[in-house]
CSV table of C-alpha atoms in Angstrom, one decimal:
chain,number,residue,atom,x,y,z
A,602,UNK,CA,0.0,0.0,0.0
A,603,UNK,CA,1.3,3.5,-0.7
A,604,UNK,CA,2.3,5.7,2.2
A,605,UNK,CA,-0.1,8.4,3.5
A,606,UNK,CA,0.3,11.7,1.7
A,607,UNK,CA,1.5,14.8,3.6
A,608,UNK,CA,-2.0,16.2,3.4
A,609,UNK,CA,-3.3,13.2,5.3
A,610,UNK,CA,-0.9,13.7,8.2
A,611,UNK,CA,-2.4,16.2,10.5
A,612,UNK,CA,-1.8,15.0,14.1
A,613,UNK,CA,-4.0,17.6,15.9
A,614,UNK,CA,-6.9,16.9,13.6
A,615,UNK,CA,-6.5,13.1,14.2
A,616,UNK,CA,-6.2,13.5,17.9
A,617,UNK,CA,-9.3,15.7,18.1
A,618,UNK,CA,-11.4,13.2,16.0
A,619,UNK,CA,-10.1,10.2,18.0
A,620,UNK,CA,-10.9,12.0,21.3
A,621,UNK,CA,-14.5,12.6,20.2
A,622,UNK,CA,-14.7,9.0,19.1
A,623,UNK,CA,-13.5,7.7,22.4
A,624,UNK,CA,-16.0,9.9,24.2
A,625,UNK,CA,-18.9,8.2,22.3
A,626,UNK,CA,-17.3,4.8,22.9
A,627,UNK,CA,-17.6,5.5,26.6
A,628,UNK,CA,-21.3,6.2,26.2
A,629,UNK,CA,-21.5,2.9,24.3
A,630,UNK,CA,-19.8,1.0,27.1
A,631,UNK,CA,-22.2,2.4,29.7
A,632,UNK,CA,-25.1,1.4,27.5
A,633,UNK,CA,-23.8,-2.1,27.0
A,634,UNK,CA,-23.1,-2.4,30.8
A,635,UNK,CA,-26.8,-1.6,31.2
A,636,UNK,CA,-28.0,-4.1,28.6
A,637,UNK,CA,-25.7,-7.0,29.4
A,638,UNK,CA,-27.7,-7.5,32.7
A,639,UNK,CA,-30.7,-8.6,30.6
A,640,UNK,CA,-29.4,-9.7,27.2
A,641,UNK,CA,-26.5,-11.9,25.9
A,642,UNK,CA,-23.5,-10.1,24.3
A,643,UNK,CA,-23.9,-11.6,20.8
A,644,UNK,CA,-27.5,-10.4,20.6
A,645,UNK,CA,-26.5,-6.9,21.6
A,646,UNK,CA,-23.7,-6.9,19.1
A,647,UNK,CA,-26.0,-8.3,16.4
A,648,UNK,CA,-28.5,-5.5,16.6
A,649,UNK,CA,-25.8,-2.9,17.1
A,650,UNK,CA,-24.0,-4.0,14.0
A,651,UNK,CA,-27.0,-4.1,11.7
A,652,UNK,CA,-27.5,-0.4,12.4
A,653,UNK,CA,-23.8,0.3,11.7
A,654,UNK,CA,-24.0,-1.6,8.3
A,655,UNK,CA,-26.9,0.6,7.1
A,656,UNK,CA,-25.1,3.7,8.4
A,657,UNK,CA,-21.9,2.7,6.6
A,658,UNK,CA,-23.9,2.0,3.4
A,659,UNK,CA,-25.5,5.5,3.6
A,660,UNK,CA,-22.1,7.2,4.1
A,661,UNK,CA,-20.6,5.2,1.2
A,662,UNK,CA,-23.5,6.1,-1.1
A,663,UNK,CA,-23.4,9.8,-0.2
A,664,UNK,CA,-19.6,9.9,-0.8
A,665,UNK,CA,-19.9,7.9,-4.1
A,666,UNK,CA,-17.6,5.2,-2.7
A,667,UNK,CA,-17.2,2.0,-4.7
A,668,UNK,CA,-18.9,-1.1,-3.2
A,669,UNK,CA,-17.1,-3.1,-0.7
A,670,UNK,CA,-16.9,-6.2,-2.8
A,671,UNK,CA,-14.7,-4.3,-5.2
A,672,UNK,CA,-12.2,-3.5,-2.5
A,673,UNK,CA,-8.5,-4.6,-2.9
A,674,UNK,CA,-8.2,-5.0,0.9
A,675,UNK,CA,-10.6,-7.8,1.6
A,676,UNK,CA,-8.1,-9.9,3.5
A,677,UNK,CA,-7.0,-7.0,5.7
A,678,UNK,CA,-10.5,-5.8,6.3
A,679,UNK,CA,-11.6,-9.3,7.3
A,680,UNK,CA,-8.6,-9.8,9.6
A,681,UNK,CA,-9.2,-6.5,11.4
A,682,UNK,CA,-12.9,-7.2,11.7
A,683,UNK,CA,-12.2,-10.6,13.2
A,684,UNK,CA,-9.8,-9.0,15.7
A,685,UNK,CA,-12.3,-6.5,16.8
A,686,UNK,CA,-15.1,-9.1,17.1
A,687,UNK,CA,-12.9,-11.2,19.4
A,688,UNK,CA,-12.0,-8.1,21.4
A,689,UNK,CA,-15.6,-7.2,22.0
A,690,UNK,CA,-16.7,-10.7,22.9
A,691,UNK,CA,-13.8,-11.2,25.3
A,692,UNK,CA,-14.1,-7.8,27.0
A,693,UNK,CA,-17.9,-7.8,27.6
A,694,UNK,CA,-18.0,-11.4,28.7
A,695,UNK,CA,-15.1,-10.9,31.1
A,696,UNK,CA,-17.0,-7.9,32.6
A,697,UNK,CA,-19.4,-10.4,34.1
A,698,UNK,CA,-16.7,-11.8,36.4
A,699,UNK,CA,-14.2,-9.0,37.1
A,700,UNK,CA,-14.5,-5.9,39.2
A,701,UNK,CA,-14.5,-2.7,37.3
A,702,UNK,CA,-11.1,-1.6,38.7
A,703,UNK,CA,-9.3,-4.8,37.6
A,704,UNK,CA,-11.1,-4.8,34.3
A,705,UNK,CA,-10.3,-1.2,33.5
A,706,UNK,CA,-6.6,-1.4,34.6
A,707,UNK,CA,-5.9,-4.5,32.5
A,708,UNK,CA,-7.7,-3.3,29.4
A,709,UNK,CA,-6.0,0.1,29.3
A,710,UNK,CA,-2.8,-1.7,28.6
A,711,UNK,CA,-4.0,-1.5,25.0
A,712,UNK,CA,-2.5,2.0,24.2
A,713,UNK,CA,1.0,0.7,25.2
A,714,UNK,CA,0.5,-2.4,23.1
A,715,UNK,CA,-0.7,-0.1,20.3
A,716,UNK,CA,2.6,1.9,20.4
A,717,UNK,CA,4.7,-1.2,20.3
A,718,UNK,CA,2.7,-2.7,17.4
A,719,UNK,CA,2.9,0.6,15.5
A,720,UNK,CA,6.7,0.2,15.6
A,721,UNK,CA,6.6,-3.5,14.6
A,722,UNK,CA,3.8,-3.3,11.9
A,723,UNK,CA,3.9,0.2,10.6
A,724,UNK,CA,7.5,1.0,11.2
A,725,UNK,CA,6.6,4.2,12.9
A,726,UNK,CA,9.2,6.3,14.7
A,727,UNK,CA,7.8,7.0,18.1
A,728,UNK,CA,9.1,10.1,19.8
A,729,UNK,CA,10.0,10.4,23.5
A,730,UNK,CA,7.0,12.7,23.9
A,731,UNK,CA,4.6,10.0,22.7
A,732,UNK,CA,6.2,7.3,24.8
A,733,UNK,CA,6.0,9.7,27.8
A,734,UNK,CA,2.3,10.4,27.2
A,735,UNK,CA,1.5,6.7,26.9
A,736,UNK,CA,3.5,5.9,30.1
A,737,UNK,CA,2.0,8.7,32.1
A,738,UNK,CA,-1.5,7.8,31.0
A,739,UNK,CA,-1.0,4.2,32.0
A,740,UNK,CA,0.3,5.2,35.4
A,741,UNK,CA,-2.8,7.4,35.7
A,742,UNK,CA,-5.1,4.4,35.0
A,743,UNK,CA,-3.4,2.4,37.7
A,744,UNK,CA,-3.8,5.3,40.2
A,745,UNK,CA,-7.4,5.9,39.2
A,746,UNK,CA,-8.5,2.2,39.2
A,747,UNK,CA,-6.6,1.3,42.4
A,748,UNK,CA,-7.0,-2.5,41.8
A,749,UNK,CA,-7.2,-4.7,44.8
A,750,UNK,CA,-7.0,-8.5,45.1
A,751,UNK,CA,-6.2,-10.8,42.2
A,752,UNK,CA,-8.7,-11.6,39.4
A,753,UNK,CA,-9.4,-15.2,38.3
A,754,UNK,CA,-6.9,-16.3,35.7
A,755,UNK,CA,-9.4,-16.9,32.8
A,756,UNK,CA,-11.3,-13.6,33.0
A,757,UNK,CA,-8.0,-11.7,33.4
A,758,UNK,CA,-6.6,-13.5,30.4
A,759,UNK,CA,-9.7,-12.6,28.4
A,760,UNK,CA,-9.3,-8.9,29.2
A,761,UNK,CA,-5.6,-8.9,28.3
A,762,UNK,CA,-6.4,-10.8,25.1
A,763,UNK,CA,-9.2,-8.2,24.3
A,764,UNK,CA,-6.7,-5.4,24.8
A,765,UNK,CA,-4.2,-7.0,22.5
A,766,UNK,CA,-6.8,-7.6,19.8
A,767,UNK,CA,-8.1,-4.0,20.1
A,768,UNK,CA,-4.6,-2.6,19.9
A,769,UNK,CA,-3.7,-4.7,16.8
A,770,UNK,CA,-7.0,-3.7,15.2
A,771,UNK,CA,-6.5,0.0,15.7
A,772,UNK,CA,-3.0,-0.2,14.3
A,773,UNK,CA,-4.4,-1.9,11.2
A,774,UNK,CA,-6.8,1.0,10.8
A,775,UNK,CA,-3.8,3.2,10.0
A,776,UNK,CA,-2.6,0.7,7.5
A,777,UNK,CA,-5.9,0.1,5.8
A,778,UNK,CA,-6.7,3.8,5.7
A,779,UNK,CA,-4.0,4.3,3.1
A,780,UNK,CA,-6.2,2.8,0.4
A,781,UNK,CA,-9.6,2.1,1.8
A,782,UNK,CA,-12.6,4.3,2.6
A,783,UNK,CA,-13.9,4.8,6.2
A,784,UNK,CA,-17.4,3.6,5.2
A,785,UNK,CA,-16.1,0.3,3.8
A,786,UNK,CA,-14.2,-0.3,7.0
A,787,UNK,CA,-17.4,0.2,9.0
A,788,UNK,CA,-19.4,-2.1,6.7
A,789,UNK,CA,-16.7,-4.8,6.8
A,790,UNK,CA,-16.4,-4.9,10.6
A,791,UNK,CA,-20.1,-4.7,11.3
A,792,UNK,CA,-20.9,-7.1,8.5
A,793,UNK,CA,-18.7,-9.8,10.1
A,794,UNK,CA,-20.3,-9.1,13.5
A,795,UNK,CA,-23.8,-9.7,12.0
A,796,UNK,CA,-22.8,-13.0,10.3
A,797,UNK,CA,-21.0,-14.5,13.4
A,798,UNK,CA,-23.4,-13.2,16.0
A,799,UNK,CA,-26.4,-14.0,13.8
A,800,UNK,CA,-25.3,-17.6,13.7
A,801,UNK,CA,-25.8,-18.1,17.4
A,802,UNK,CA,-28.9,-15.8,17.7
A,803,UNK,CA,-31.5,-18.6,17.6
A,804,UNK,CA,-30.0,-20.1,20.7
A,805,UNK,CA,-29.8,-16.9,22.8
A,806,UNK,CA,-32.5,-14.6,21.5
A,807,UNK,CA,-34.6,-12.8,24.0
A,808,UNK,CA,-37.2,-10.4,22.6
A,809,UNK,CA,-36.4,-6.9,23.8
A,810,UNK,CA,-39.0,-4.6,25.3
A,811,UNK,CA,-39.4,-1.1,23.9
A,812,UNK,CA,-36.6,0.3,26.0
A,813,UNK,CA,-34.3,-2.6,24.9
A,814,UNK,CA,-35.1,-2.0,21.2
A,815,UNK,CA,-34.4,1.7,21.6
A,816,UNK,CA,-31.1,1.2,23.5
A,817,UNK,CA,-29.8,-1.5,21.1
A,818,UNK,CA,-30.6,0.3,17.9
A,819,UNK,CA,-29.5,3.6,19.4
A,820,UNK,CA,-26.3,1.9,20.4
A,821,UNK,CA,-25.7,1.0,16.8
A,822,UNK,CA,-26.1,4.6,15.6
A,823,UNK,CA,-23.8,5.9,18.4
A,824,UNK,CA,-21.2,3.2,17.8
A,825,UNK,CA,-21.2,3.9,14.0
A,826,UNK,CA,-20.5,7.6,14.6
A,827,UNK,CA,-17.8,6.7,17.1
A,828,UNK,CA,-16.2,4.4,14.6
A,829,UNK,CA,-16.3,6.9,11.8
A,830,UNK,CA,-14.6,9.5,14.0
A,831,UNK,CA,-11.9,7.1,15.2
A,832,UNK,CA,-11.2,5.8,11.7
A,833,UNK,CA,-10.9,9.3,10.4
A,834,UNK,CA,-8.6,10.2,13.3
A,835,UNK,CA,-6.2,7.4,12.3
A,836,UNK,CA,-6.3,8.8,8.7
A,837,UNK,CA,-4.8,12.0,9.9
A,838,UNK,CA,-2.4,11.0,12.7
A,839,UNK,CA,0.0,8.2,13.4
A,840,UNK,CA,-1.2,5.3,15.6
A,841,UNK,CA,1.4,6.1,18.2
A,842,UNK,CA,0.0,9.7,18.5
A,843,UNK,CA,-3.6,8.5,18.8
A,844,UNK,CA,-2.8,5.7,21.4
A,845,UNK,CA,-2.5,8.0,24.5
A,846,UNK,CA,-5.8,9.7,23.7
A,847,UNK,CA,-7.6,6.4,24.4
A,848,UNK,CA,-7.0,7.1,28.1
A,849,UNK,CA,-9.5,9.9,28.0
A,850,UNK,CA,-12.2,7.2,27.7
A,851,UNK,CA,-11.6,6.5,31.4
A,852,UNK,CA,-12.3,10.1,32.3
A,853,UNK,CA,-15.6,10.0,30.4
A,854,UNK,CA,-16.5,6.7,32.1
A,855,UNK,CA,-16.2,8.4,35.5
A,856,UNK,CA,-18.5,11.2,34.3
A,857,UNK,CA,-21.1,8.9,32.8
A,858,UNK,CA,-21.0,6.7,35.9
A,859,UNK,CA,-21.9,9.7,38.0
A,860,UNK,CA,-24.6,10.9,35.7
A,861,UNK,CA,-26.3,7.5,35.3
A,862,UNK,CA,-25.6,5.8,38.6
A,863,UNK,CA,-24.6,8.7,40.9
A,864,UNK,CA,-21.2,7.0,41.4
A,865,UNK,CA,-18.9,9.6,43.1
A,866,UNK,CA,-15.2,8.9,42.3
A,867,UNK,CA,-12.8,8.7,45.3
A,868,UNK,CA,-9.9,11.1,45.6
A,869,UNK,CA,-7.4,8.6,44.0
A,870,UNK,CA,-9.7,8.4,41.0
A,871,UNK,CA,-9.6,12.2,40.5
A,872,UNK,CA,-5.8,12.1,40.9
A,873,UNK,CA,-5.5,9.4,38.2
A,874,UNK,CA,-7.9,11.2,35.9
A,875,UNK,CA,-5.9,14.4,36.3
A,876,UNK,CA,-2.7,12.6,35.2
A,877,UNK,CA,-4.5,11.1,32.2
A,878,UNK,CA,-5.8,14.4,31.1
A,879,UNK,CA,-2.4,16.0,31.6
A,880,UNK,CA,-0.8,13.4,29.5
A,881,UNK,CA,-3.2,13.9,26.7
A,882,UNK,CA,-3.0,17.7,26.8
A,883,UNK,CA,0.7,17.5,26.9
A,884,UNK,CA,0.7,15.4,23.8
A,885,UNK,CA,-1.6,17.9,22.1
A,886,UNK,CA,0.8,20.7,23.1
A,887,UNK,CA,3.8,18.8,21.8
A,888,UNK,CA,2.2,18.0,18.5
A,889,UNK,CA,1.1,21.6,18.0
A,890,UNK,CA,4.7,22.8,18.7
A,891,UNK,CA,6.1,20.2,16.3
A,892,UNK,CA,3.6,21.3,13.6
A,893,UNK,CA,4.6,25.0,14.0
A,894,UNK,CA,8.2,24.1,13.7
A,895,UNK,CA,7.6,22.1,10.5
A,896,UNK,CA,5.7,25.0,9.0
A,897,UNK,CA,8.3,27.6,10.0
């Protein structure tokens, strides 16, 4: 695949788009946390993904994109879709058995994995500033989550595996973005979700009530917009620059937890969140400075 053109490398734009996407993903996680108490994960993903398929098709039609079956990246699209499917299934099923602190701490190892994979797969040169932002953000996650005790091996392994699959999938976004439209990426990922989850649907289906229908279909619309923003973010910025921004999702999770369940974070949570925000803002400042120097 050809390298991204200079016009497609705007770190600040990419960081802003990714931050907005992760904000919406946090709302998605809160919604799934609500739904998973009454419905199985594959059913939730099935209805969510159908909505995303139609949203992706509408975007592709509006932008005049060629149909996905004419794509030259079928294997890469399928591989990434499979990775994300495994990540989703592993993460949300593990959430039934792990405390939120342990779950969050282990999963937010994904940005560090993303930086390492961006070096191995994309051959990106990672600056000390980006390494510093990733490291500071990870420390902030540990401070905020304050995990206690030891999780069971299997659920813990599921979360770490989900983090690895998610990190690998996000790195592949940058690779695929060089020659593939965002809409086709949405369709490919959601389409695989529909096929796989639909295969087990007859065995787990539970007819939703009106609230369930609204939440699951609304979840698809929200997730589709979040995916679009994240994919576009990776179109404009290196994976190693986007990775630390994922930590902002934890801050949003605290906010939504308070608004929905009146969960007031403890002082150590605020301390960790402050470190996460500082790491992300520091990265934005560094990228802005680097951009000014390049234009000078």
